[in-house]
Short mmCIF file of C-alpha atoms in Angstrom, two decimals:
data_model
loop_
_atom_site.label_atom_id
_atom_site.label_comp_id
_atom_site.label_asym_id
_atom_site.label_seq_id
_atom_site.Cartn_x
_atom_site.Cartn_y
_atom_site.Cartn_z
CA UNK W 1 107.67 22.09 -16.52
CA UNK W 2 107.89 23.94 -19.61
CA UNK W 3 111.27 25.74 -21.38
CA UNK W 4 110.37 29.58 -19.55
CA UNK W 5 110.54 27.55 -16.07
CA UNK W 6 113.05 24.52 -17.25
CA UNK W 7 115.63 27.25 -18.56
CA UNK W 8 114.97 30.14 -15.26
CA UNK W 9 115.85 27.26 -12.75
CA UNK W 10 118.66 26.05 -14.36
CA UNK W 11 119.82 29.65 -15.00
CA UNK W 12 119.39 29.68 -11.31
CA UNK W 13 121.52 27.07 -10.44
CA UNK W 14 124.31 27.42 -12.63
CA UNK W 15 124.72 31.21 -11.57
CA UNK W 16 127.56 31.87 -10.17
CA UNK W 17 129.00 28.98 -10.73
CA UNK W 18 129.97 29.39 -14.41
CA UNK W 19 131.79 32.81 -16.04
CA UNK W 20 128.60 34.76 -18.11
CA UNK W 21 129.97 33.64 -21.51
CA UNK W 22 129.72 29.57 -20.73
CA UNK W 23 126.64 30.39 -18.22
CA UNK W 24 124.97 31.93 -21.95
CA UNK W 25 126.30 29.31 -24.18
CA UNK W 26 124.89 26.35 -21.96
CA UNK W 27 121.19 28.48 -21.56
CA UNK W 28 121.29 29.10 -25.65
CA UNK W 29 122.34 25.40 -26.40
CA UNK W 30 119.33 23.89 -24.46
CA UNK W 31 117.01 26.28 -25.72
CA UNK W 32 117.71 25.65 -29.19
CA UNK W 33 116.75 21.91 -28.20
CA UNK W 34 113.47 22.80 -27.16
CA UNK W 35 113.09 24.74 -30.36
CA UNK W 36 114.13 21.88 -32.06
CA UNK W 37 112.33 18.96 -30.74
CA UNK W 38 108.86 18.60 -32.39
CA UNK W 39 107.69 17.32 -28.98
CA UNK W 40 105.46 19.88 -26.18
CA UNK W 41 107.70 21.62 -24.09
CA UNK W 42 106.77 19.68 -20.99
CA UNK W 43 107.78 16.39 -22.55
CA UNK W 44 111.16 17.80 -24.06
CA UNK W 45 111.89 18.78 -20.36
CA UNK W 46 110.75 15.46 -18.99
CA UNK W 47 113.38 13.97 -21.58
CA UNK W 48 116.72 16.06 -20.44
CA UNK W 49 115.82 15.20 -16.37
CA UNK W 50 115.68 17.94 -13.48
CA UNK W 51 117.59 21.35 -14.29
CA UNK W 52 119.63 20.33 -11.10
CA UNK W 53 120.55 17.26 -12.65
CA UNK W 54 121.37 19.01 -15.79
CA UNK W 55 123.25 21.63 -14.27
CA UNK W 56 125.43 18.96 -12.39
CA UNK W 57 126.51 17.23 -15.26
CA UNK W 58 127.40 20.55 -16.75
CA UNK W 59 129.61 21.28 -14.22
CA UNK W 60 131.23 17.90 -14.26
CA UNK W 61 131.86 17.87 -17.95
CA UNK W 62 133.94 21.27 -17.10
CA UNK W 63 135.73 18.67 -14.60
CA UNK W 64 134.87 21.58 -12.02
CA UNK W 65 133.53 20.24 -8.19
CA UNK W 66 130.18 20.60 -7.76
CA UNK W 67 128.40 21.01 -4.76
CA UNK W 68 125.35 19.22 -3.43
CA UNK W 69 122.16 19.36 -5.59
CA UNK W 70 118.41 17.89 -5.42
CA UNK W 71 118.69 14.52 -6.89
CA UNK W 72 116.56 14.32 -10.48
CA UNK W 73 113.05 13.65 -10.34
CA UNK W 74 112.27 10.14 -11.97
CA UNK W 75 110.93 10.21 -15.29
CA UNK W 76 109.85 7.93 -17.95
CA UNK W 77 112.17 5.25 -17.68
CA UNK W 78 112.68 4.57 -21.67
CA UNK W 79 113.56 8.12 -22.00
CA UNK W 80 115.80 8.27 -18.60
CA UNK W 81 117.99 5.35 -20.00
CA UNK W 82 119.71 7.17 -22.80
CA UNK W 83 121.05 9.89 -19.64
CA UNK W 84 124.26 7.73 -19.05
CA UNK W 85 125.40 8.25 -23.19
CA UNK W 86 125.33 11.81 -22.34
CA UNK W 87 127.19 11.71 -19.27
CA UNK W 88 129.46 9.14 -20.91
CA UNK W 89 129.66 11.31 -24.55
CA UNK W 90 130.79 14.52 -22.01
CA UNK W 91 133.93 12.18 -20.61
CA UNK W 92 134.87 11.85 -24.56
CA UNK W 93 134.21 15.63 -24.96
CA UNK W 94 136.77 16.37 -22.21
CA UNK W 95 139.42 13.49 -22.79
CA UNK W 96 139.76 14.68 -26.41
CA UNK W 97 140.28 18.11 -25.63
CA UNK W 98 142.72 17.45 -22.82
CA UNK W 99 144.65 14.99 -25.21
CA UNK W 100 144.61 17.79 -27.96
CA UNK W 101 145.24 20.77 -26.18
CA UNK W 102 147.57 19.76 -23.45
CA UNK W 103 148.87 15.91 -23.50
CA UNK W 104 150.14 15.63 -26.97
CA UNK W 105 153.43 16.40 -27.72
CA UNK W 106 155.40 17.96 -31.12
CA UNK W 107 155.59 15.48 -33.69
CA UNK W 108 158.95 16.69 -35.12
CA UNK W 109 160.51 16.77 -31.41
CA UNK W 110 160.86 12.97 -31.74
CA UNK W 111 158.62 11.41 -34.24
CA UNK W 112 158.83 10.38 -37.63
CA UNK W 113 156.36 9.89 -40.16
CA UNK W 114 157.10 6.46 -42.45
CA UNK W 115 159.81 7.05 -45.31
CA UNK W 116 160.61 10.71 -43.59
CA UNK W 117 164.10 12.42 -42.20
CA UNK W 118 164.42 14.24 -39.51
CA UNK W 119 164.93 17.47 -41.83
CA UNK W 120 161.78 16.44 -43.52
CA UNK W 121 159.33 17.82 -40.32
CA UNK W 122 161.55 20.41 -39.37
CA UNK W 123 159.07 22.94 -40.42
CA UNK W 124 159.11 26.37 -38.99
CA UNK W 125 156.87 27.70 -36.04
CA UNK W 126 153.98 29.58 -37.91
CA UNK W 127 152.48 32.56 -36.11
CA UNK W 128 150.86 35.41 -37.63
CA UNK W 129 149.82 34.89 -41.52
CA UNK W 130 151.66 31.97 -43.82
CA UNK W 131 150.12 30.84 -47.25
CA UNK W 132 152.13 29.42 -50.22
CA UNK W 133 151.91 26.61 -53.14
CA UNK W 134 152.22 22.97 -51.84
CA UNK W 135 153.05 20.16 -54.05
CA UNK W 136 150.33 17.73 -55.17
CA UNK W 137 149.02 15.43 -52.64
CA UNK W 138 146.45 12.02 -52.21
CA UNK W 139 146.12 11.65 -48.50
CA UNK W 140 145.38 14.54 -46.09
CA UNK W 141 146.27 14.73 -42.13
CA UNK W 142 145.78 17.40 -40.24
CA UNK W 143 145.70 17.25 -36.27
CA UNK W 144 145.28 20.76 -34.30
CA UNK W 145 144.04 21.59 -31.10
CA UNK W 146 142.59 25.04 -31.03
CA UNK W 147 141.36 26.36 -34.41
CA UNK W 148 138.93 25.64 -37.29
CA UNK W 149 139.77 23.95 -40.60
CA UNK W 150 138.75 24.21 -43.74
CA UNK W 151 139.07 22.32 -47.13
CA UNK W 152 137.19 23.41 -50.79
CA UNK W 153 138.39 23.37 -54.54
CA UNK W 154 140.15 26.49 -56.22
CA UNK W 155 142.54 26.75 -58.91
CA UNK W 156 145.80 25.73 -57.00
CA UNK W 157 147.23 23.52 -54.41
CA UNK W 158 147.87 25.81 -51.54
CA UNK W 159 148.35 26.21 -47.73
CA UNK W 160 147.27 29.33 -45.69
CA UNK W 161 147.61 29.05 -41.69
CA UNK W 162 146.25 31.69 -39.36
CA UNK W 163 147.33 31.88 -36.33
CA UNK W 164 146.91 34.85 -34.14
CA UNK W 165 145.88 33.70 -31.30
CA UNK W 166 147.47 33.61 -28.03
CA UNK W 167 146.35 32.92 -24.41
CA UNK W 168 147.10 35.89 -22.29
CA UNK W 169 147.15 33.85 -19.14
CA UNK W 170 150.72 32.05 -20.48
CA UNK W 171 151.67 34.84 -23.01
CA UNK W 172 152.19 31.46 -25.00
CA UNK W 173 151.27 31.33 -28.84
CA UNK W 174 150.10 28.25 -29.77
CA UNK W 175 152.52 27.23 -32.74
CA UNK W 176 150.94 25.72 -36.32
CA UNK W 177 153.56 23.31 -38.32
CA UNK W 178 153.05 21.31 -41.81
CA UNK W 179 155.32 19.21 -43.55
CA UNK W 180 154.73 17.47 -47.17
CA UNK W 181 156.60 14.12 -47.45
CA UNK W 182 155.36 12.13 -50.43
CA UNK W 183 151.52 12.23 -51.12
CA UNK W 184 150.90 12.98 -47.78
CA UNK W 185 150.63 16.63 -46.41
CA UNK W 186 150.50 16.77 -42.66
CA UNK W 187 149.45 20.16 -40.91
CA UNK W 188 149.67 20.08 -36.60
CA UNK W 189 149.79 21.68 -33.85
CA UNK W 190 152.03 22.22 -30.49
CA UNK W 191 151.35 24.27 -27.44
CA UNK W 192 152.83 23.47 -23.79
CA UNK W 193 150.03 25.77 -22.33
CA UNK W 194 146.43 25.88 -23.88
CA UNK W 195 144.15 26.97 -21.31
CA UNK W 196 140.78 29.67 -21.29
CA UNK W 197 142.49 33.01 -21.53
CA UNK W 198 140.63 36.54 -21.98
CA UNK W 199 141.91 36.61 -25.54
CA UNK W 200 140.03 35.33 -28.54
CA UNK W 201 142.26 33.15 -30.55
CA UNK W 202 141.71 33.53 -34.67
CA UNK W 203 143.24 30.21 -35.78
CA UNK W 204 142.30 28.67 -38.98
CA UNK W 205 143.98 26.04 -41.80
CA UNK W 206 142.40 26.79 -45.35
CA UNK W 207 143.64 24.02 -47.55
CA UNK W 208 142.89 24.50 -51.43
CA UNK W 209 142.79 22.05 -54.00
CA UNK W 210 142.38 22.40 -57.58
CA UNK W 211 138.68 21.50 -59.06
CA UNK W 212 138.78 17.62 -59.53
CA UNK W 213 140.87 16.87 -57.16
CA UNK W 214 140.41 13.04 -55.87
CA UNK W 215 142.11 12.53 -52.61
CA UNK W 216 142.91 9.06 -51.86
CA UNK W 217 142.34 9.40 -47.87
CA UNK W 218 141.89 12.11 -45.01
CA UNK W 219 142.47 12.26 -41.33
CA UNK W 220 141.43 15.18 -39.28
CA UNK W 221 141.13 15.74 -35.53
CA UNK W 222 140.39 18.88 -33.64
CA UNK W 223 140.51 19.45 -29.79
CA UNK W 224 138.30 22.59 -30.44
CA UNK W 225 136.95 23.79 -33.45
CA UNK W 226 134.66 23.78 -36.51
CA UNK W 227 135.16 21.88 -39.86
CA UNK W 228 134.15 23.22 -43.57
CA UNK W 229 134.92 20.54 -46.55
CA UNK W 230 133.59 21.90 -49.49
CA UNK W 231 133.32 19.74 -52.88
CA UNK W 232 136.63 18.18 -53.11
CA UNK W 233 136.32 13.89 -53.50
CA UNK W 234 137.28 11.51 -51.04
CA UNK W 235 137.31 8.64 -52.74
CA UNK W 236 138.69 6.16 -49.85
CA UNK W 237 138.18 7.28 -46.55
CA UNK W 238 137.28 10.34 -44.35
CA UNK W 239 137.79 10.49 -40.91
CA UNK W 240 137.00 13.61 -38.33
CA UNK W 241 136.40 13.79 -34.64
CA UNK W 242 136.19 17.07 -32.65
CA UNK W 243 136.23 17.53 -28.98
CA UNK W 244 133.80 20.70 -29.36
CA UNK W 245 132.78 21.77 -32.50
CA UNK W 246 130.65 21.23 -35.58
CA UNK W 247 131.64 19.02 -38.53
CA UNK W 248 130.03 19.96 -42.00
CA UNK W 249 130.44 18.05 -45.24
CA UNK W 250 129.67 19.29 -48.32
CA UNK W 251 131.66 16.72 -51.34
CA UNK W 252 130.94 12.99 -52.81
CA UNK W 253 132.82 10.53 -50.29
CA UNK W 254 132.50 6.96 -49.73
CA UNK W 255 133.94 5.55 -46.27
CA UNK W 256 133.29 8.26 -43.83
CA UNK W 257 133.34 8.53 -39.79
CA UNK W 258 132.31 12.00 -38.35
CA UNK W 259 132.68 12.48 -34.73
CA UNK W 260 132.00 15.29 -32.34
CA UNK W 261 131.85 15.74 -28.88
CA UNK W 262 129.47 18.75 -28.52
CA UNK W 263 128.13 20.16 -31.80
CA UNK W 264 126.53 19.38 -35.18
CA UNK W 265 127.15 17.31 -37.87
CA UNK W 266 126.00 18.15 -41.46
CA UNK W 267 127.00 15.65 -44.47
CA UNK W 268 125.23 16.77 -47.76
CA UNK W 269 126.48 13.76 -49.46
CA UNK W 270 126.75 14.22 -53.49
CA UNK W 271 125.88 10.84 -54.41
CA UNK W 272 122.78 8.21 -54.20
CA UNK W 273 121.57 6.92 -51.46
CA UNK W 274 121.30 3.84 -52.59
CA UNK W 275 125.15 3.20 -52.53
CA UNK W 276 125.47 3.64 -48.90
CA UNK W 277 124.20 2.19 -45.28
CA UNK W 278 124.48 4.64 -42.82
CA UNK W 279 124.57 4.68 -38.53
CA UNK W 280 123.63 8.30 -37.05
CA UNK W 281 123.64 8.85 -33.12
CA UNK W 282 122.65 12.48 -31.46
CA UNK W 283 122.63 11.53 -27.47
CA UNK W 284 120.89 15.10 -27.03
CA UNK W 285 119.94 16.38 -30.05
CA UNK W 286 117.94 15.94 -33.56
CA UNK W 287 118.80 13.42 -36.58
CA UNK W 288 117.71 14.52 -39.76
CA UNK W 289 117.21 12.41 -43.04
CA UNK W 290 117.28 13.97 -46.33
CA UNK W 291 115.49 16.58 -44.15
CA UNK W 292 113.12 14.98 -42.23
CA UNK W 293 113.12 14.22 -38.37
CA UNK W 294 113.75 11.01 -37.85
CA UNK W 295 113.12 9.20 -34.42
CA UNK W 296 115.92 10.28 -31.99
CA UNK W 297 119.03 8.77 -29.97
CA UNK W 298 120.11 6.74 -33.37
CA UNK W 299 119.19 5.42 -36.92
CA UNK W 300 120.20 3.18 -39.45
CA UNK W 301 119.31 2.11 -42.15
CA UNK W 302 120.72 1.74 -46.27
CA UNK W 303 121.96 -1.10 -48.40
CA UNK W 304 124.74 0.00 -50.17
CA UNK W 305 128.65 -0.81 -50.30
CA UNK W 306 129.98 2.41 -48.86
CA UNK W 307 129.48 3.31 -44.74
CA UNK W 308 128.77 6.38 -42.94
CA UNK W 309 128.88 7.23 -39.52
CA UNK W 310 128.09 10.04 -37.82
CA UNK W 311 127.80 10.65 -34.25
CA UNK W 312 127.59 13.46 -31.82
CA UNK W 313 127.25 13.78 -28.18
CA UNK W 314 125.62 16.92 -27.68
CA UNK W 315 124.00 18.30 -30.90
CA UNK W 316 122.25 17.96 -34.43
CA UNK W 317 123.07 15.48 -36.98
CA UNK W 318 121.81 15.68 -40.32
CA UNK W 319 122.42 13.44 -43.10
CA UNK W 320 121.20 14.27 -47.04
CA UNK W 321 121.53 12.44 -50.36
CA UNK W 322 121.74 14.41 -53.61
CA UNK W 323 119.88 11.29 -55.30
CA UNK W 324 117.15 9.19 -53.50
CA UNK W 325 115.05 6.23 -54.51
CA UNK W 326 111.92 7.48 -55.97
CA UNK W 327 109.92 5.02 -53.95
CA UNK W 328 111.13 3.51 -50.67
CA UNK W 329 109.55 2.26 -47.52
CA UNK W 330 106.94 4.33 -46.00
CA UNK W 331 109.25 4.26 -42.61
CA UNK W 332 112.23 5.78 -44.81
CA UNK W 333 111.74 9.61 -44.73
CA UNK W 334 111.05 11.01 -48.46
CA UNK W 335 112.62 13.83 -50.16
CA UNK W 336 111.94 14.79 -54.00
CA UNK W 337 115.33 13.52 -55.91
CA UNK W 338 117.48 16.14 -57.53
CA UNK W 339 120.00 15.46 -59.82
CA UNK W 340 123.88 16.65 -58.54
CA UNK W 341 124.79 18.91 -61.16
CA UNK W 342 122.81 22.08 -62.17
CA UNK W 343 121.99 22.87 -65.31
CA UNK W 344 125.24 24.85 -66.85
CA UNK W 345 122.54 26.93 -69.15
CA UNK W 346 121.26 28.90 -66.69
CA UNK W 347 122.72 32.18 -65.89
CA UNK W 348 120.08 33.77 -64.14
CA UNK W 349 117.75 33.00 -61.19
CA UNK W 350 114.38 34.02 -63.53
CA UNK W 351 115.40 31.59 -66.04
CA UNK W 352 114.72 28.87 -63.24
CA UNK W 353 111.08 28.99 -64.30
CA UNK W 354 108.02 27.71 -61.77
CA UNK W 355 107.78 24.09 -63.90
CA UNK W 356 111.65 23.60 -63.87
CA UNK W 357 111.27 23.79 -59.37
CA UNK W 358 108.35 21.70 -59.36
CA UNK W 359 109.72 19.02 -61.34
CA UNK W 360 112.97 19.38 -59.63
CA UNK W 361 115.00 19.21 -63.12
CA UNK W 362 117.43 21.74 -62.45
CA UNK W 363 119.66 20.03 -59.50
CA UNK W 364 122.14 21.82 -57.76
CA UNK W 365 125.62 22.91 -56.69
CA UNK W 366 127.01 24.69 -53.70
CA UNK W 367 129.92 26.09 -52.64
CA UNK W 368 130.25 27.37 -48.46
CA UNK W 369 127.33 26.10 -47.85
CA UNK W 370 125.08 26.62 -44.17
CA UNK W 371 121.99 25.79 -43.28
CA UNK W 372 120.02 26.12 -39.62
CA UNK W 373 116.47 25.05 -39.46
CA UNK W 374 114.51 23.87 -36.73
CA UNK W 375 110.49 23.75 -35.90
CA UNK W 376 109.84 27.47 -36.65
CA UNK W 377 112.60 29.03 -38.61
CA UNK W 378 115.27 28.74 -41.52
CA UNK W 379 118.64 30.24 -41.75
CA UNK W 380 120.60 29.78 -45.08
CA UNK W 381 123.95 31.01 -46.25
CA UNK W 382 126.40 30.25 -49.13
CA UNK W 383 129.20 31.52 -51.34
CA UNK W 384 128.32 30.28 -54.56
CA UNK W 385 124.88 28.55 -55.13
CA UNK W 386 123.81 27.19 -58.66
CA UNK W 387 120.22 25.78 -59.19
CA UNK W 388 117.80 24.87 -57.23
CA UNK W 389 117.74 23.45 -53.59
CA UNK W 390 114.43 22.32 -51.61
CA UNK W 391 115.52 22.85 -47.85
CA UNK W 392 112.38 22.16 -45.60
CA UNK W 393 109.18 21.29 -45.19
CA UNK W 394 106.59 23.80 -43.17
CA UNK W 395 104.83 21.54 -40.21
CA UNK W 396 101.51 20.56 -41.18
CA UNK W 397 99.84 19.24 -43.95
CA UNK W 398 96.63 21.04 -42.98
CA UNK W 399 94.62 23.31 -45.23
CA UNK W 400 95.45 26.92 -43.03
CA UNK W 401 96.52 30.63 -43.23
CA UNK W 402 100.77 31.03 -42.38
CA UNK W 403 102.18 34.36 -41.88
CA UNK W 404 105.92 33.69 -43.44
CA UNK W 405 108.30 36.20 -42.24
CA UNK W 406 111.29 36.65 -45.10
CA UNK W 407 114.57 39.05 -44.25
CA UNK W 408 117.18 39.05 -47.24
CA UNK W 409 120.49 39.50 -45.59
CA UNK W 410 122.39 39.27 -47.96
CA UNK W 411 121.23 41.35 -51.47
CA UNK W 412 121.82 38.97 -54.81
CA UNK W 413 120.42 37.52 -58.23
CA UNK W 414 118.36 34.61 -56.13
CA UNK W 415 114.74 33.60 -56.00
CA UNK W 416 113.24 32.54 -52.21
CA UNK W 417 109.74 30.21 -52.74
CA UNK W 418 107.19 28.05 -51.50
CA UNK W 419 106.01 24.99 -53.57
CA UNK W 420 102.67 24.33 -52.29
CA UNK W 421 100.85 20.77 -52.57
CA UNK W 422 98.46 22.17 -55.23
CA UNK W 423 101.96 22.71 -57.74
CA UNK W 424 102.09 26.25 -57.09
CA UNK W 425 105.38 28.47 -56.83
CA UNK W 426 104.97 31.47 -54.75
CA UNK W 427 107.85 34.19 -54.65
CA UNK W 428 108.32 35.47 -50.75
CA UNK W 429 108.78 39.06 -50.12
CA UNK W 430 110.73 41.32 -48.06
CA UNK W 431 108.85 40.84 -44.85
CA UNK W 432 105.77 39.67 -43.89
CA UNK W 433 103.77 37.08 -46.28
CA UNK W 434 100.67 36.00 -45.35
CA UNK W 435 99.34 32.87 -47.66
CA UNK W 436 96.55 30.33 -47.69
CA UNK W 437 97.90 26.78 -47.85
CA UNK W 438 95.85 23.92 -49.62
CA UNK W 439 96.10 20.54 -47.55
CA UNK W 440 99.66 18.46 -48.03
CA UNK W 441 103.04 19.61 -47.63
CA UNK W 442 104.21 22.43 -48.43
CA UNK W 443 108.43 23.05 -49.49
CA UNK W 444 110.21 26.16 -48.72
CA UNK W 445 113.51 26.39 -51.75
CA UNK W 446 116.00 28.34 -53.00
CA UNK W 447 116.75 28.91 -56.52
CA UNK W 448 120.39 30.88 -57.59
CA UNK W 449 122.76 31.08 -61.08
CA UNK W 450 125.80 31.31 -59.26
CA UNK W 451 125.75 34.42 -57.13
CA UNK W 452 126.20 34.20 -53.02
CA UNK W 453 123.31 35.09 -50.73
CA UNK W 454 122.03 34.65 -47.35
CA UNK W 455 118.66 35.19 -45.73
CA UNK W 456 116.14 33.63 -42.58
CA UNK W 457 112.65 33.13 -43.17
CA UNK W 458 110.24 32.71 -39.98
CA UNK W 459 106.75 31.14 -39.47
#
C-alpha cells in the first residue's frame, strides 16, 4: 500500500466520524510522516499498521466510541511492537489535557506557594490585553491550559498576557493569573469549562528578560499549546511537557526534560556536545541529530555531565549542538562545528565571503528561530539571524543534475547557498535552479548580518 491508497482509505474511514477540521489535521499529520520517513512508501505504511487500525486509535485518543473495524493486517513483527507506545503515548496526550483544561483547580482559591500570603496570589482575572514591568526573578513557573508561551531576551523584565479567547459553547473566558513572590514568578491558568467551541481562542504569555539573564530553574506545562524559548540561560534545570503542542528551544541549558504528547520538539542547544548525554524518543515520528536522521523509536548516546531528554508521542524530535567533536564515531551522525557567536564585524550578508562558509568561521546567532525540513523540502524563518547557519544536507552523495526550487518570502539583506563537495558556494535564485552536483554531500545554508527573513527551497 502506498501513501495515495494508505491516506484515501483512512480518509474513508474516518469520514464522518470526525468534524472536517480534525478529519484534515489527522490526514496532513500522517502525510507529513510519509514525507518524512526516508523509507518507500509501502514500508512507511507497513510501519503505522492498517488505516482501520489507525483510524481506531484515532478515535480512541479523542476518547470518542468507535464502532467495529477490520482488525490490522499483521506486519513485521519488530516494527508492530513499538504500536502499544503509541497507543499508550495517546492515553498521556489525553490525561494531560483533561488534567489541564478541566481537573485542576485555581491555585489562589486554596493554595499557597512556600513563604507566600494569601494576599500574595490574589492576582486579578486577566482578560483582554495586560503587560507591565515585573521585578527580577531566578526561577520561572508557568502552568496554563489553553494557550502558547513564549520566553526570549529584551531590554526589560516584563509580563504581557493575551487572552481573548473564549469558548462560545460556555460563554466562559478562560481567566490568566501571575503572582511574583520572591525569585519566583508564577503565571496560571483557571477555567471551570474548557471544551471545543466554534471560537478560536488567541491566548499567549510573552515573558521578557533582559540580555544575560541566567535563570536559576524553569517549570512549564501546557494542556494545549506551543512553546518558543529564545536565548535566555537556564543554568539549572528546564522542564516542559505539553499535552498537544510543539516545544522549541533555542538558549544554552544544562538539565533539561522536554515532553509532548502530539507534536515536535526542537532544542538547538548553544553549547558542546561533548558536555551532555542525551535520551530522544519519537513513538511516530523522526529523530534528528545535529541534522541527520538517526534510526527511529529512540537514541542515546553522549558522555557529558549535563542530561537531556526529549520525548514525544506523536511527532519530530530534533536535537543540535552549536559545537561538535571534530571526529567521533562513524555511528555518531556528523555535522561541520560552528562556533556560537557570530562574528560582531560583519554588518552585511556580502561580507560573509564564499571561504568564510566553507570553513564555517563565522558561527551564528538567532533570534525566533523555525525550521521545517523533511526528505524533499526546507522551510526557514527567523526574526533576527546573524552569521552563518548550515541547515541540511540534499539526499545523495551521487554525482547528478537537481532542479532546486527557491521562493524568498520574506525580502531582506540575506544570502541562500549550496556548498557543494568540490568547496564551491553557489548563490540560489528566485525560482528554479538547475545545477550539476559533483559526488559527496552537498549543504544547503543561510548566511544573514542581523536582518529577519524567511523563505522554502524545494528539490
Amino acid at each position: 500500500m502506498n501513501k495515495a491508497e494508505f491516506l484515501k482509505e483512512l480518509h474513508d474511514i474516518l469520514a464522518g466520524k470526525l468534524p472536517p477540521e480534525e478529519l484534515d489535521d489527522v490526514l496532513s499529520y500522517y502525510e507529513a510522516y510519509f514525507a518524512d520517513s526516508e523509507e518507500d512508501e509501502e514500508t512507511v505504511a507497513e510501519r503505522l499498521g492498517s488505516p482501520a487500525s489507525v483510524a481506531e486509535q484515532v478515535l480512541k485518543d479523542r476518547n470518542e466510541p468507535t464502532e467495529e473495524v477490520p482488525a490490522p493486517q499483521p506486519g513485521k513483527q519488530k516494527n508492530r511492537a513499538f504500536l502499544p507506545i503509541i497507543v499508550f503515548c495517546g492515553a498521556v496526550v489525553l490525561a494531560l489535557l483533561l488534567y489541564f483544561l478541566l481537573v485542576r483547580p485555581d491555585p489562589s482559591d486554596s493554595v499557597l506557594l512556600p513563604g507566600q500570603t494569601a494576599d500574595a496570589v490574589q492576582t486579578p482575572d486577566i482578560q483582554g490585553d495586560w503587560e507591565g514591568e515585573v521585578d527580577p526573578f531566578t526561577k520561572l513557573d508557568i502552568s496554563i491550559g489553553l494557550g502558547n508561551v513564549q520566553v526570549e531576551e529584551g531590554d526589560q523584565w516584563h509580563l504581557r498576557l493575551i487572552n481573548r479567547g473564549w469558548d462560545s459553547r460556555y460563554d466562559t473566558t478562560q481567566k490568566l493569573k501571575y503572582s511574583q513572590n520572591g525569585d519566583t514568578l508564577s503565571v496560571w491558568s483557571v477555567s471551570d469549562n474548557i471544551a471545543s467551541g466554534e471560537s478560536s481562542p488567541d491566548v499567549r504569555v510573552l515573558v521578557t528578560v533582559p540580555a544575560g539573564t541566567v535563570l536559576e530553574q524553569a517549570d512549564l506545562s501546557l494542556g494545549m499549546g506551543n512553546l518558543t524559548w529564545d536565548d535566555c540561560t537556564v543554568k539549572g534545570r528546564l522542564r516542559a511537557e505539553c499535552g498537544m503542542g510543539n516545544l522549541s528551544v533555542s538558549a544554552p541549558v544544562e538539565e533539561t526534560t522536554l515532553t509532548t504528547g502530539m507534536g515536535n520538539i526542537t532544542l538547538d542547544l548553544a553549547g558542546s556536545q561533548e558536555d551532555y548525554t542525551w535520551d530522544l524518543t519519537a513513538s511516530s515520528g523522526t529523530i534528528r541529530l545535529n541534522g541527520e536522521t538517526t534510526e527511529p523509536y529512540s537514541v542515546s548516546g553522549g558522555e557529558g555531565d549535563h542530561k537531556l531528554s526529549l520525548t514525544s508521542g506523536m511527532g519530530n524530535v530534533s536535537l543540535e549542538f552549536s559545537q561538535i567533536p571534530t571526529a567521533q564515531p562513524a555511528s555518531t551522525p556528523t555535522k561541520p562545528s560552528v562556533t556560537p557567536s557570530p562574528n560582531t564585524d560583519i554588518t552585511a550578508p556580502d561580507q560573509i565571503t564564499d571561504e568564510m562558509i566553507l570553513a564555517d568561521e563565522v558561527g551564528y546567532s538567532a533570534r525566533h528561530w523555525i525550521n521545517y525540513s523533511d526528505s524533499s523540502s526546507c522551510e526557514v524563518s527567523w526574526g533576527s539571524l546573524s552569521g552563518v547557519r548550515r541547515l541540511q544536507t540534499l539526499p545523495g552523495t551521487e554525482a547528478r543534475t537537481v532542479s532546486v526550487q527557491y521562493s524568498q518570502q520574506t525580502p531582506g539583506e540575506y544570502r541562500v547557498v549550496l556548498i557543494l563537495p568540490n568547496e564551491t558556494v553557489v548563490d540560489l535564485k528566485e525560482g528554479e535552479n538547475t545545477l550539476d552536483l559533483p559526488e559527496g554531500t552537498t549543504w544547503l545554508a543561510v548566511a544573514a548580518a542581523g536582518s529577519e527573513g524567511a523563505f522554502t527551497v524545494e528539490w
